[in-house]
Structure formats: structure tokens, C-alpha cells
Coordinates of C-alpha atoms in Angstrom, one line a residue:
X25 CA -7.8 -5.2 -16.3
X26 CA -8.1 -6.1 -12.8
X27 CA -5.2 -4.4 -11.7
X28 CA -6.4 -1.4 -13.3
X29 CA -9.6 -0.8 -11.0
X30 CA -8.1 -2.0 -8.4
X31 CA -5.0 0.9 -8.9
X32 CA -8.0 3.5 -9.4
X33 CA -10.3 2.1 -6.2
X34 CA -6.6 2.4 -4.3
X35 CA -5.9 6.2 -5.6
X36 CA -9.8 6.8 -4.5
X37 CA -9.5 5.9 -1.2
X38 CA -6.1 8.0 -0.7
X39 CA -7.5 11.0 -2.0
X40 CA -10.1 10.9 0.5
X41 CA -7.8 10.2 3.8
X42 CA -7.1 13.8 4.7
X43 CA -11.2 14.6 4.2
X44 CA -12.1 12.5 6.3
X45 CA -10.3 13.6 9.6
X46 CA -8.2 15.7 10.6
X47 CA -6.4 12.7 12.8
X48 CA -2.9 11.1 12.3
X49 CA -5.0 7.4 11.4
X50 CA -3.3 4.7 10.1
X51 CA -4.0 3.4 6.8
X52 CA -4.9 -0.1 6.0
X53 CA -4.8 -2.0 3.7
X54 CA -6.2 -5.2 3.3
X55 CA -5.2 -7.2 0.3
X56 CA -4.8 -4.1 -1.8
X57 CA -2.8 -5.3 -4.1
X58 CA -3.5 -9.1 -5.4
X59 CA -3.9 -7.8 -8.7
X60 CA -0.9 -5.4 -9.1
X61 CA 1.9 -6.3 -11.0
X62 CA 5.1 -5.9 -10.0
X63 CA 6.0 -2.3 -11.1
X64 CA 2.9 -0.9 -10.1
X65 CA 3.6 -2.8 -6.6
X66 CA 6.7 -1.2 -6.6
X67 CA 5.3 2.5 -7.7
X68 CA 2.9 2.2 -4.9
X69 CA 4.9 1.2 -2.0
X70 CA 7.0 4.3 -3.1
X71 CA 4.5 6.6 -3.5
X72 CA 3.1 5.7 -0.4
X73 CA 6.4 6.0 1.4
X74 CA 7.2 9.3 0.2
X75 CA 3.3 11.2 0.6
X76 CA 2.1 9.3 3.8
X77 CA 6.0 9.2 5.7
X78 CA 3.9 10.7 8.9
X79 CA 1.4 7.6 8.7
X80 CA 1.5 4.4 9.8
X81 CA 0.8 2.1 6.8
X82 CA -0.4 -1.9 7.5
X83 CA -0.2 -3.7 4.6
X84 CA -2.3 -7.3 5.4
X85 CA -1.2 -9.9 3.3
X86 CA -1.7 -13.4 2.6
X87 CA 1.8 -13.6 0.4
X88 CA 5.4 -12.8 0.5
X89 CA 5.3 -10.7 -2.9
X90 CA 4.9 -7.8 -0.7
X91 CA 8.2 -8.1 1.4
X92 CA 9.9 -9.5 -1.5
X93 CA 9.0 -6.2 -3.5
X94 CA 9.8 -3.8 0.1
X95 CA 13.2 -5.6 0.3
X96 CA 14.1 -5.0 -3.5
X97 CA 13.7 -1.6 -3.3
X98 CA 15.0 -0.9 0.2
X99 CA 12.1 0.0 2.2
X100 CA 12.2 -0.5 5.6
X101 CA 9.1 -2.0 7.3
X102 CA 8.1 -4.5 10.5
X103 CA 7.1 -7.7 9.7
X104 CA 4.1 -9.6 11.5
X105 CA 3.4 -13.1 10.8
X106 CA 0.2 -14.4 12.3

């Protein structure tokens, strides 16, 4: 269930990117996705690849799900460990 309202919170905030400014801002996103599973991880990094390609999108993380899920479907992205 948790994934759930945390998928409809995510879709929320999207929708309201372009409303807020007419700026090229980056997205963040902090922890977005602890309570995804794996598909939905994977719909979402897709989705956000293919509506937000002129956005820069940080993904902060505190696991390696993430990169394992960006390198199974082929997704380039930079990698910052801190």
C-alpha cells in the first residue's frame, strides 16, 4: 500500500513542475522511491527518461536498487557517492 501513495504523491509533484516555473529546474528526488517495487521503479525511471529528457533528474539514494534497476534497463546516468 505504501508504494501506492507514494506512486500517486510522485505523479502529484510531476504534474505540477511546469506550473510552477517557466525555468529549466532540476528535479529532485529524495528517496522517492523506498517503497516502489521493482517494475514500478523500472516504469518510472522510464517515464521520467522519456517526458523530462531536457531536465536534469537527481535521484538521492541511500541504496544500490536504483543503479541496479538504471543498469538493467540501459539508462545512462552519473554516479555520485558521498
Amino acid at each position: 500500500m505504501s508504494g501506492t501513495i507514494d506512486q500517486l504523491y510522485l505523479s502529484l509533484r510531476i504534474s505540477s513542475i511546469n506550473e510552477l516555473t517557466p525555468e529549466n529546474m532540476p528535479i529532485i528526488l529524495d528517496e522517492t522511491f523506498a517503497f516502489f517495487d521493482k517494475k514500478r521503479l523500472e516504469n518510472v525511471l522510464r517515464f521520467l527518461r522519456d517526458a523530462y529528457s531536457d531536465k536534469q533528474i537527481i535521484i538521492l539514494t541511500c541504496t544500490e536498487r536504483e543503479c541496479n534497476v538504471l543498469n538493467s534497463i540501459g539508462l545512462d546516468y552519473n554516479r555520485i557517492v558521498m
